XYZ file of C-alpha atoms in Angstrom:
706
model
C -18.083 -6.017 -11.066
C -16.474 -5.506 -7.768
C -19.241 -5.364 -4.546
C -18.113 -2.213 -2.610
C -20.396 -1.937 0.810
C -21.076 1.994 1.583
C -21.728 2.845 4.816
C -24.127 5.125 4.582
C -24.499 7.414 7.858
C -27.991 8.894 6.581
C -25.984 12.235 5.815
C -24.864 13.716 2.084
C -21.882 12.741 2.255
C -22.400 8.684 2.028
C -24.742 9.018 -0.214
C -23.372 11.260 -2.586
C -20.336 8.008 -1.969
C -22.880 5.276 -2.925
C -24.360 7.497 -6.011
C -20.578 7.695 -7.427
C -19.898 3.929 -7.109
C -22.443 2.758 -8.526
C -21.670 5.643 -11.331
C -19.206 4.285 -11.468
C -20.031 0.758 -11.965
C -19.696 -0.902 -9.181
C -22.107 -3.293 -7.414
C -22.944 -1.024 -4.994
C -25.004 -2.773 -1.712
C -25.390 0.341 1.194
C -25.097 -0.007 4.845
C -26.459 1.434 7.932
C -24.854 0.945 11.036
C -26.255 1.038 14.535
C -23.905 1.782 16.827
C -26.088 3.582 19.549
C -29.831 3.978 20.238
C -30.272 4.346 23.248
C -31.594 8.700 24.231
C -30.457 10.810 26.982
C -31.560 13.049 28.558
C -33.166 15.729 26.590
C -31.692 14.439 23.438
C -32.982 11.639 21.301
C -30.701 9.861 19.588
C -31.359 10.228 15.597
C -30.351 6.983 14.390
C -33.740 5.918 13.733
C -34.183 9.065 11.337
C -30.640 8.972 9.757
C -32.008 4.802 8.850
C -34.757 6.329 7.108
C -32.401 8.797 5.200
C -29.842 6.171 4.020
C -32.855 4.003 3.337
C -34.628 6.371 0.896
C -31.544 7.015 -0.620
C -31.104 3.320 -1.588
C -33.767 3.168 -3.128
C -33.497 6.048 -5.484
C -30.481 4.350 -6.422
C -31.950 1.097 -6.524
C -29.674 -0.930 -3.808
C -29.772 -3.058 -1.859
C -29.890 -2.049 1.706
C -28.670 -3.489 4.324
C -27.976 -2.754 8.324
C -25.028 -3.935 10.777
C -25.867 -3.788 14.338
C -22.937 -3.086 16.100
C -24.185 -1.623 19.211
C -22.875 -3.971 21.597
C -19.452 -3.597 20.045
C -19.415 0.035 19.989
C -20.337 0.274 24.023
C -17.877 -1.973 24.728
C -15.048 -0.286 22.377
C -15.659 3.203 21.579
C -17.659 4.042 24.787
C -16.454 2.476 27.577
C -13.143 3.376 26.071
C -14.082 6.844 26.207
C -15.325 7.156 29.288
C -12.043 5.067 31.063
C -9.878 7.439 29.393
C -11.971 10.663 30.728
C -12.203 8.584 34.191
C -8.081 8.844 33.731
C -7.932 12.624 33.406
C -7.268 12.234 29.645
C -8.565 13.907 26.329
C -9.599 10.758 24.074
C -10.965 10.919 20.566
C -13.887 8.567 20.187
C -13.896 9.245 16.323
C -10.682 8.235 16.286
C -11.550 4.672 18.325
C -15.079 4.379 15.659
C -12.831 3.834 12.934
C -10.321 2.414 14.147
C -12.834 -0.423 15.992
C -15.913 -0.310 14.468
C -15.861 1.470 10.456
C -12.417 -0.416 9.814
C -12.408 -3.467 11.807
C -15.930 -4.373 12.340
C -17.636 -3.541 8.985
C -14.883 -4.066 7.353
C -15.134 -7.816 8.293
C -18.803 -7.999 8.636
C -19.144 -6.936 4.907
C -16.194 -8.896 3.426
C -17.688 -12.260 4.981
C -21.266 -10.945 3.403
C -19.740 -11.342 -0.040
C -18.231 -7.874 -0.548
C -14.760 -7.177 -1.991
C -14.694 -2.950 -0.961
C -16.147 -0.699 1.397
C -16.756 2.348 0.785
C -17.897 5.630 3.498
C -17.929 9.360 2.772
C -14.913 10.185 5.133
C -12.852 13.517 3.476
C -9.717 11.597 2.739
C -7.676 9.768 -0.015
C -6.400 6.410 -0.636
C -4.075 5.240 -2.911
C -4.310 1.762 -3.811
C -3.080 -0.844 -5.351
C -6.268 -3.163 -4.810
C -7.915 -0.858 -7.591
C -5.189 -0.428 -9.818
C -2.907 -2.370 -12.086
C 0.099 -1.096 -11.030
C -0.359 2.603 -11.140
C 2.254 4.659 -9.156
C 0.518 8.445 -8.924
C 3.123 9.066 -5.596
C 6.124 8.790 -8.364
C 7.215 12.910 -9.680
C 7.407 12.961 -13.040
C 10.042 15.171 -14.236
C 8.835 18.224 -16.080
C 11.920 17.452 -19.017
C 10.142 13.709 -18.945
C 6.497 15.326 -19.279
C 7.460 17.483 -22.071
C 8.951 14.822 -23.562
C 5.600 12.586 -23.621
C 3.604 15.572 -25.348
C 6.005 15.351 -27.654
C 5.671 12.162 -28.176
C 1.763 12.448 -28.332
C 1.753 15.297 -30.979
C 3.610 13.541 -32.698
C 1.148 10.787 -32.993
C -1.656 12.833 -33.010
C -2.995 10.655 -30.097
C -5.048 12.746 -26.611
C -2.836 12.701 -23.744
C -4.502 13.199 -20.045
C -3.036 12.980 -16.871
C 0.488 11.115 -17.039
C 1.221 8.632 -14.160
C 4.185 6.253 -14.381
C 3.583 2.495 -13.399
C 5.165 1.313 -11.256
C 5.873 -2.835 -11.906
C 3.843 -5.871 -13.893
C 5.491 -3.281 -17.618
C 8.707 -2.166 -16.875
C 9.813 1.044 -14.715
C 9.792 3.798 -18.029
C 5.722 3.235 -19.004
C 3.395 5.517 -18.684
C -0.149 5.870 -18.933
C -0.665 8.286 -21.357
C -4.923 8.372 -21.754
C -7.652 5.705 -20.869
C -6.331 3.583 -23.370
C -3.346 3.998 -24.295
C 0.210 3.752 -22.413
C 4.101 5.003 -23.506
C 6.884 2.413 -22.938
C 10.278 4.034 -23.669
C 13.595 1.588 -23.379
C 16.942 2.150 -22.825
C 17.875 -0.408 -24.832
C 17.572 -1.222 -28.219
C 17.177 -4.910 -28.502
C 14.916 -4.680 -25.853
C 13.010 -2.416 -27.922
C 13.457 -4.740 -30.939
C 12.629 -7.855 -28.917
C 8.734 -6.243 -27.960
C 8.073 -4.135 -31.245
C 8.604 -7.809 -33.464
C 6.859 -9.913 -31.009
C 3.693 -7.170 -30.894
C 4.078 -7.033 -34.777
C 3.859 -10.070 -35.134
C 0.975 -13.073 -36.178
C 2.104 -15.461 -32.605
C -1.103 -16.565 -31.172
C -0.819 -15.052 -28.534
C -2.893 -12.107 -26.406
C -1.278 -9.208 -25.733
C -1.203 -5.221 -26.150
C -1.766 -4.184 -29.801
C 0.698 -1.783 -31.446
C -0.236 1.722 -31.643
C 2.721 3.850 -32.781
C 6.491 2.875 -32.185
C 9.949 5.147 -33.234
C 12.984 2.820 -33.607
C 15.532 6.398 -33.557
C 14.064 7.373 -30.027
C 12.794 3.570 -28.746
C 9.574 4.158 -27.987
C 6.007 2.047 -27.528
C 2.722 3.272 -28.041
C -0.017 0.015 -27.127
C -3.193 -0.554 -26.263
C -3.316 -0.928 -22.029
C -4.957 -4.338 -20.489
C -7.889 -3.289 -18.388
C -7.133 -6.080 -15.771
C -5.001 -7.107 -13.058
C -1.540 -8.210 -12.995
C -2.048 -12.214 -11.912
C 0.945 -11.594 -8.875
C -1.599 -8.872 -7.716
C -4.518 -11.285 -7.551
C -2.433 -14.440 -7.202
C -3.252 -15.472 -3.085
C -7.037 -14.966 -4.338
C -7.027 -17.606 -6.607
C -8.504 -21.383 -6.023
C -5.557 -24.407 -6.560
C -7.618 -25.075 -9.221
C -7.857 -21.477 -11.111
C -4.192 -21.676 -10.060
C -3.101 -24.868 -12.113
C -5.474 -23.777 -15.071
C -3.191 -20.625 -15.202
C 0.433 -22.142 -15.416
C -1.325 -24.925 -18.477
C -2.583 -21.226 -20.343
C 0.939 -20.258 -19.731
C 3.233 -22.954 -20.249
C 0.840 -23.031 -23.916
C 2.026 -19.242 -25.192
C 5.561 -20.133 -23.586
C 6.255 -23.211 -26.060
C 4.683 -21.146 -28.985
C 7.528 -18.381 -27.793
C 9.977 -21.432 -28.544
C 8.620 -21.696 -31.794
C 9.352 -18.985 -33.227
C 12.858 -18.196 -35.397
C 15.881 -17.634 -33.241
C 17.274 -16.541 -36.355
C 15.719 -13.254 -35.374
C 17.725 -12.834 -31.843
C 20.247 -11.679 -30.581
C 23.652 -14.448 -29.760
C 22.188 -15.914 -32.693
C 24.840 -18.662 -33.679
C 26.776 -18.727 -30.252
C 26.228 -21.368 -27.645
C 24.583 -21.286 -24.592
C 27.780 -21.058 -22.415
C 29.282 -18.352 -24.875
C 25.676 -16.696 -24.076
C 25.851 -17.410 -20.177
C 29.522 -15.993 -19.899
C 29.424 -13.274 -22.625
C 26.226 -12.427 -24.186
C 22.943 -10.329 -22.542
C 23.563 -9.699 -18.254
C 26.888 -12.479 -18.527
C 29.671 -13.565 -15.832
C 32.622 -11.170 -17.367
C 29.917 -7.788 -17.513
C 29.386 -8.791 -13.960
C 32.891 -9.285 -12.707
C 33.680 -5.920 -14.420
C 31.922 -4.587 -12.751
C 32.258 -6.005 -8.952
C 35.889 -5.747 -9.704
C 36.219 -1.723 -10.868
C 33.294 -0.856 -8.323
C 35.750 -2.942 -5.653
C 32.375 -4.688 -4.286
C 34.322 -8.051 -4.667
C 37.901 -8.673 -3.407
C 40.309 -10.237 -5.876
C 39.655 -13.401 -3.326
C 35.520 -13.008 -4.616
C 36.636 -12.386 -7.875
C 38.782 -15.723 -7.953
C 36.082 -17.542 -6.053
C 33.506 -16.534 -8.535
C 35.759 -17.214 -11.171
C 36.850 -20.876 -10.097
C 32.743 -21.955 -9.458
C 32.367 -20.571 -13.434
C 35.427 -23.146 -14.710
C 34.493 -25.890 -12.133
C 30.289 -25.991 -13.577
C 30.418 -24.350 -16.839
C 30.681 -27.358 -18.854
C 27.064 -28.568 -18.040
C 26.575 -25.928 -21.021
C 29.035 -26.986 -23.461
C 28.055 -26.585 -27.343
C 24.471 -26.388 -26.821
C 22.044 -25.056 -28.805
C 19.424 -22.486 -27.877
C 15.938 -21.154 -28.428
C 14.034 -18.488 -27.978
C 12.314 -17.913 -24.309
C 10.011 -16.605 -22.120
C 12.375 -16.374 -19.507
C 10.871 -13.893 -16.852
C 8.078 -15.905 -15.859
C 7.380 -13.986 -12.803
C 3.799 -13.669 -12.438
C 3.230 -9.553 -13.081
C 3.916 -10.472 -16.646
C 0.497 -11.808 -17.248
C -2.654 -9.768 -17.062
C -5.931 -11.385 -15.827
C -9.567 -11.013 -15.304
C -11.623 -11.386 -13.301
C -12.704 -14.639 -13.232
C -8.353 -15.565 -13.504
C -8.389 -15.836 -17.402
C -5.781 -14.287 -18.870
C -6.292 -11.133 -20.985
C -2.879 -10.522 -21.549
C 1.118 -11.577 -22.131
C 3.254 -8.154 -21.418
C 7.058 -7.678 -21.854
C 8.410 -9.476 -24.242
C 11.217 -7.647 -24.433
C 12.351 -10.972 -22.448
C 12.276 -13.196 -25.056
C 16.264 -14.530 -25.379
C 17.690 -16.988 -26.922
C 18.699 -19.546 -23.900
C 18.446 -23.418 -22.955
C 14.479 -23.969 -22.197
C 15.772 -24.796 -18.700
C 16.510 -21.227 -17.890
C 13.354 -19.891 -16.477
C 13.155 -22.061 -13.664
C 16.040 -20.554 -11.271
C 12.862 -17.884 -11.511
C 10.461 -20.121 -10.737
C 12.189 -21.196 -7.747
C 12.457 -17.633 -6.201
C 9.710 -17.433 -6.626
C 8.831 -21.031 -4.591
C 11.620 -19.699 -2.223
C 10.766 -15.801 -1.070
C 7.740 -14.854 -3.264
C 7.703 -11.383 -2.541
C 10.985 -11.343 -4.679
C 9.138 -11.068 -7.790
C 5.665 -9.505 -6.837
C 5.046 -5.987 -8.069
C 6.205 -3.907 -4.481
C 2.669 -2.692 -4.115
C 1.526 -6.807 -3.857
C 4.214 -8.227 -1.905
C 2.167 -8.099 1.599
C 0.121 -11.333 -0.219
C 3.535 -13.415 -0.202
C 3.004 -16.023 1.234
C 5.063 -19.386 0.526
C 1.728 -21.737 0.490
C -0.290 -20.015 -2.577
C 3.012 -21.168 -4.104
C 3.974 -24.312 -3.180
C 2.551 -26.453 -6.260
C 4.305 -24.069 -8.538
C 6.831 -26.130 -9.744
C 4.444 -29.272 -9.593
C 2.679 -27.637 -12.149
C 5.409 -26.005 -14.647
C 6.372 -30.325 -14.934
C 3.070 -31.286 -15.766
C 2.900 -28.494 -18.232
C 6.342 -27.472 -19.416
C 8.287 -30.917 -19.530
C 10.717 -30.158 -21.747
C 11.688 -27.357 -19.109
C 13.039 -29.898 -17.226
C 14.409 -32.254 -19.779
C 18.133 -32.161 -19.144
C 20.660 -33.738 -17.592
C 22.332 -32.426 -14.096
C 19.161 -30.073 -13.865
C 19.615 -28.314 -10.166
C 23.790 -27.713 -10.881
C 23.039 -26.123 -14.070
C 19.869 -24.102 -12.048
C 22.101 -23.277 -9.287
C 24.711 -21.683 -12.390
C 21.243 -19.905 -13.267
C 21.194 -18.519 -9.730
C 24.425 -18.110 -9.034
C 24.602 -15.729 -12.563
C 21.744 -13.355 -11.380
C 23.182 -13.264 -7.774
C 25.968 -11.780 -9.097
C 24.269 -9.281 -11.469
C 22.189 -7.705 -8.922
C 25.059 -7.443 -6.231
C 26.912 -5.421 -8.933
C 23.696 -3.259 -8.831
C 22.789 -3.761 -4.925
C 26.627 -4.208 -3.108
C 25.561 -3.103 0.587
C 22.187 -5.537 0.211
C 23.327 -7.527 3.081
C 20.114 -11.133 2.784
C 21.699 -11.144 -1.004
C 25.232 -11.176 -0.152
C 24.335 -14.186 2.151
C 22.139 -15.862 -0.572
C 25.498 -15.454 -2.930
C 27.634 -17.316 -0.141
C 25.289 -20.071 0.247
C 25.131 -20.628 -4.155
C 28.592 -20.966 -3.613
C 29.446 -22.972 -0.419
C 30.492 -26.303 0.331
C 27.586 -26.937 1.853
C 25.501 -25.707 -0.677
C 21.324 -26.226 0.464
C 19.036 -25.308 -2.418
C 16.130 -24.933 -0.227
C 18.054 -22.033 1.531
C 17.938 -20.299 -2.106
C 17.293 -16.559 -1.825
C 14.749 -17.719 1.014
C 16.376 -15.184 3.197
C 17.268 -12.851 0.304
C 14.516 -9.945 1.310
C 16.438 -6.730 1.167
C 15.167 -4.274 3.248
C 12.932 -1.967 1.347
C 8.885 -2.533 2.300
C 6.877 -0.759 0.237
C 3.027 -0.011 0.445
C 0.137 -1.740 -0.878
C -2.004 0.976 0.119
C -1.792 5.305 1.895
C -3.619 7.243 3.284
C -3.566 11.206 2.015
C -5.508 14.707 2.909
C -8.903 15.595 0.983
C -8.200 18.051 -1.937
C -10.025 19.917 0.298
C -8.180 20.991 3.374
C -10.869 22.265 5.394
C -13.088 19.102 5.339
C -9.959 16.727 5.219
C -10.459 13.754 8.239
C -7.153 12.031 8.092
C -6.565 12.704 11.404
C -9.582 11.129 12.777
C -8.319 8.188 10.133
C -5.000 7.787 11.267
C -5.158 4.381 12.996
C -6.582 2.630 10.186
C -4.921 -0.642 9.147
C -2.738 -1.244 5.761
C -4.832 -3.468 5.346
C -8.018 -2.362 5.469
C -6.945 1.096 3.476
C -6.514 -1.199 0.648
C -10.037 -1.932 0.630
C -11.825 0.988 0.898
C -12.610 3.488 -1.259
C -12.968 7.492 -0.448
C -15.394 8.925 -3.216
C -15.925 12.407 -2.280
C -11.577 12.282 -1.588
C -11.643 14.461 -4.313
C -13.903 17.375 -3.860
C -13.245 21.337 -3.922
C -15.813 21.605 -1.196
C -18.829 20.728 0.994
C -20.732 22.649 -1.120
C -19.672 21.050 -4.769
C -20.456 17.882 -3.036
C -24.203 19.467 -1.887
C -24.499 19.964 -6.026
C -23.161 16.869 -7.427
C -25.966 15.548 -4.465
C -28.562 17.771 -5.638
C -27.703 17.118 -9.740
C -28.913 13.735 -8.662
C -31.908 14.348 -6.931
C -29.937 12.676 -3.746
C -32.867 13.502 -0.777
C -29.424 14.183 1.430
C -28.319 16.913 -0.616
C -29.411 19.439 1.813
C -29.043 17.759 5.355
C -27.030 19.635 8.339
C -24.423 17.566 8.646
C -24.300 15.978 12.364
C -21.890 17.164 15.218
C -22.080 15.716 18.782
C -20.251 12.055 19.251
C -20.086 10.061 16.602
C -23.013 7.927 15.720
C -24.791 9.506 18.757
C -25.740 12.620 18.394
C -25.705 16.010 19.321
C -24.523 16.202 22.801
C -21.650 17.944 24.319
C -19.017 15.263 25.924
C -20.084 16.741 29.223
C -23.566 15.785 28.895
C -22.839 12.484 27.747
C -20.168 11.530 30.233
C -22.353 12.576 33.136
C -25.158 9.795 32.199
C -22.124 7.731 33.251
C -20.052 9.047 35.677
C -21.004 10.647 39.373
C -20.808 14.418 39.326
C -17.713 15.272 41.850
C -17.416 18.584 43.192
C -14.474 20.594 43.647
C -12.220 23.635 43.786
C -10.656 25.460 41.027
C -7.986 27.153 41.393
C -5.764 30.386 39.808
C -2.420 29.429 38.842
C -0.743 31.820 39.354
C -1.937 32.826 42.654
C -3.573 29.446 44.342
C -6.568 31.375 45.171
C -10.039 29.877 44.771
C -11.966 31.244 42.295
C -14.875 28.387 41.857
C -16.272 24.990 41.933
C -16.479 22.698 38.800
C -18.339 19.256 39.091
C -15.692 17.083 38.812
C -12.036 17.425 36.959
C -13.009 14.645 34.167
C -15.563 16.867 32.720
C -12.869 19.092 31.978
C -10.025 19.308 29.147
C -6.739 21.387 29.135
C -7.113 24.780 27.133
C -10.638 24.820 27.725
C -12.630 28.023 28.806
C -16.490 27.514 28.667
C -18.311 25.915 31.745
C -16.145 27.400 33.967
C -18.895 30.199 35.304
C -15.940 32.199 37.133
C -16.447 35.276 34.476
C -14.523 38.843 35.365
C -12.652 40.699 32.602
C -10.170 38.418 30.376
C -11.238 34.748 30.288
C -9.867 31.448 31.982
C -8.280 28.568 30.297
C -7.478 25.652 32.424
C -4.249 24.942 32.080
C -3.884 21.804 34.146
C -5.710 19.966 36.520
C -5.262 16.860 39.177
C -7.678 14.012 39.170
C -6.504 13.289 42.347
C -7.265 16.312 44.126
C -10.417 16.270 41.885
C -8.586 20.475 41.139
C -8.773 22.187 37.830
C -5.831 25.385 36.980
C -6.972 27.812 35.337
C -4.899 30.813 33.827
C -5.753 34.072 31.931
C -2.181 34.156 30.818
C -2.507 32.711 27.294
C 1.445 33.096 27.059
C 2.194 31.184 30.077
C 5.466 28.872 29.188
C 3.969 25.378 30.329
C 1.296 26.359 28.266
C 2.838 25.687 25.813
C 4.759 21.729 24.276
C 7.351 21.872 21.306
C 8.538 18.071 22.295
C 5.713 15.464 23.708
C 5.985 11.686 23.553
C 3.758 10.068 22.520
C 2.670 6.089 23.242
C 0.381 3.949 21.657
C 1.848 4.726 18.112
C 0.491 2.893 15.012
C 2.188 3.557 11.527
C -0.001 2.989 8.097
C 2.800 1.765 6.538
C 6.943 1.844 6.627
C 7.504 4.063 10.701
C 8.714 7.376 9.709
C 12.645 8.236 9.383
C 14.609 9.297 12.331
C 15.453 12.731 12.582
C 13.979 13.437 8.517
C 11.293 16.798 8.486
C 7.886 15.623 8.849
C 4.645 17.568 9.357
C 2.266 17.485 12.682
C -1.168 17.740 12.938
C -2.124 17.818 17.246
C -5.802 18.819 16.459
C -8.600 18.431 14.400
C -8.690 21.255 11.416
C -4.779 22.208 13.358
C -2.403 23.912 11.221
C 0.437 21.280 10.309
C 4.187 22.266 12.158
C 7.258 20.897 10.919
C 8.980 18.203 13.169
C 11.044 15.840 13.450
C 10.978 11.815 14.695
C 12.858 11.094 17.578
C 12.491 7.149 18.796
C 12.881 5.526 21.832
C 14.247 2.055 20.059
C 14.767 1.842 16.453
C 11.669 0.907 14.878
C 12.520 -2.118 12.810
C 13.112 -3.644 16.281
C 9.925 -3.048 17.505
C 7.163 -5.557 17.359
C 4.878 -5.101 14.603
C 1.298 -3.438 15.286
C -1.238 -4.849 14.879
C -3.313 -5.593 11.995
C -6.166 -7.595 10.667
C -5.979 -9.717 7.562
C -8.623 -9.357 5.983
C -8.579 -12.117 3.550
C -8.265 -14.399 6.412
C -10.532 -15.570 9.311
C -11.350 -12.771 11.697
C -10.237 -11.990 14.019
C -7.045 -14.045 13.259
C -4.443 -11.140 13.291
C -1.819 -11.041 10.418
C 2.195 -11.975 11.619
C 2.960 -9.585 8.792
C 3.298 -6.152 10.288
C 3.206 -2.288 9.593
C 5.924 0.263 12.418
C 4.739 -0.385 15.387
C 1.959 -0.172 17.687
C 2.597 0.581 21.829
C 5.624 1.858 21.793
C 6.891 5.630 22.512
C 7.877 8.261 20.635
C 9.419 11.732 20.344
C 7.660 14.067 18.583
C 9.557 17.577 18.157
C 7.567 20.620 16.918
C 9.060 23.919 15.035
C 6.769 26.053 16.457
C 5.766 25.538 20.672
C 1.639 24.525 20.264
C -0.799 25.502 22.635
C -2.471 23.370 25.611
C -1.917 19.861 23.961
C -3.459 17.551 26.047
C -2.678 13.812 27.098
C -5.088 11.244 25.046
C -5.506 13.636 22.451
C -4.200 11.926 19.015
C -1.152 13.705 16.822
C -0.859 12.894 13.814
C 2.271 12.764 11.196
C 2.088 13.509 8.174
C 4.891 13.770 5.099
C 3.772 16.015 2.268
C -0.161 14.683 1.389
C 0.319 11.050 2.938
C -1.165 10.223 5.984
C 1.738 8.127 7.830
C 0.182 7.450 11.365
C 0.533 8.765 14.523
C 0.085 8.634 18.555
C -1.775 9.312 21.818
C -0.076 11.968 23.581
C 1.278 10.779 26.882
């Protein structure tokens, strides 16, 4: 049962979030964040009432309840920042900073250190989170033709079809979850279909998915969905004792597979050398593709042929045995205690030599990123894999009992590299890995170490809420990907606030009809002007008409005003005046009645302190921008002052390590500048406010208006 700490503010949103998570089987603990308790003149801070409401709901739900005190940090990170920004003449957003510094940093840190695995809040947002699924990828759009075919298959076998999602990894890329209990696997090669079908139907003593239905002509299998985590997904969390025990169990499975009847497999009767040269994914097939597509020139083809000629004698007249060769960790599903629930992808049982899987093992050790699922690449730490070979040598000694083992494995790497270059001819790191393999100065320690490729796949994405009116991703755009991967937003799929209240009433929650809080985050229903006046001195200055230079009145300090504001000027008469500018040095505020004044609109905005949750957006591609909360989404393009890949990484906190150490792994960048070109000019964009960028429903990040 996964432990989740829910930030409970005393409102209906967080109350329902806690209730929903408990109903879903999580071990829920409610936490009130005590961030501000100071009363202000004419305004009593509601923290005590909010705390009482949150605690009352926790008692109703029968969940533990705690209070985390962040008052000092909140004052330093949010309030002091807010005051400094206003003093500099900018218009900051304290809610954005509170989310960045308190809720999704301090709260997350404290929760993890206290034993939680994840946190949850009552924000109106959604997270596509690889930490909470095995490998489902809801972002992949399934073509209508494929959807209709899946419907046809389910109808044929009288299977209930629910929402179809495609799996991103772990199984092959043609695996679909068709309901809570079943998956559909569609094969492109008949041999792979036969291999998997035969193993699933056999009496092999290995835990595996149960076969439900199959069709030889159309090459598909419907099998049991194993509700667990891929081993690659959680390997970084396992202790060394658990890792050794896992490899021991895997080796037991591999040995059972070795005992299968080789006559049941393709290439039976061929020597290992023949299979490598002419069998499945063979040398000659790769060379043919490289030659035909002109990926290799004649010199490179000749070099590859010579390398094979010089090394193929290691495999002469060698017999083969059934081997599960693809031993990367995503082919094993485990439970929370690191017990193997199932082995998957039995299509990868071929007739090979028993040492063939070693090249996969070396690739994992030299560059674990290559054989993790796409969503889990961020956990690729070599230290977690350094003992893999030692464990395999201990529990699968037969895998290493070959003469000239290093030379043999080098050939396996060579053949693998040729196959991959034929598929990805423009991958320069892959080419570099190949050059090392065929070089006279070959260095085994460098095999695949640099072959990372260019793709960086996010493990968690922030999506707008279903209720666009209540969507709060504008305030959440500065969350790090690490934090997001450990976060749940339980009410993000509700269609409206009224639906949330109705669900809370249905459960009898005492906060179901509590009024929504307004004002500054955690402080209470106080205006920015009233709040700032407690910390800065008033300084009277002139209110000046922009067009005429005429002094229209006096203000209490330019710090209290922001671009586009029309209330609080006290210079009535006819049409309202709007603030179109201010000079902090002169302490002057400039106003105009002309809302169409050109200087009031901007379509090109420079952003600083940029933060991307995942990968930086592409320059020149169309995206959506939101210049204020609930503002219209405007089409835009992003232009960089410098190439995003060349900029230093954004500050991210690795919640799997000691806080507050910063992770060296980064997404996007921070503390740099970009230009946002809006398709439609927008009015009253103030320095200091945030502009948030979206790719359809996905919140990519954003920055601060310069």
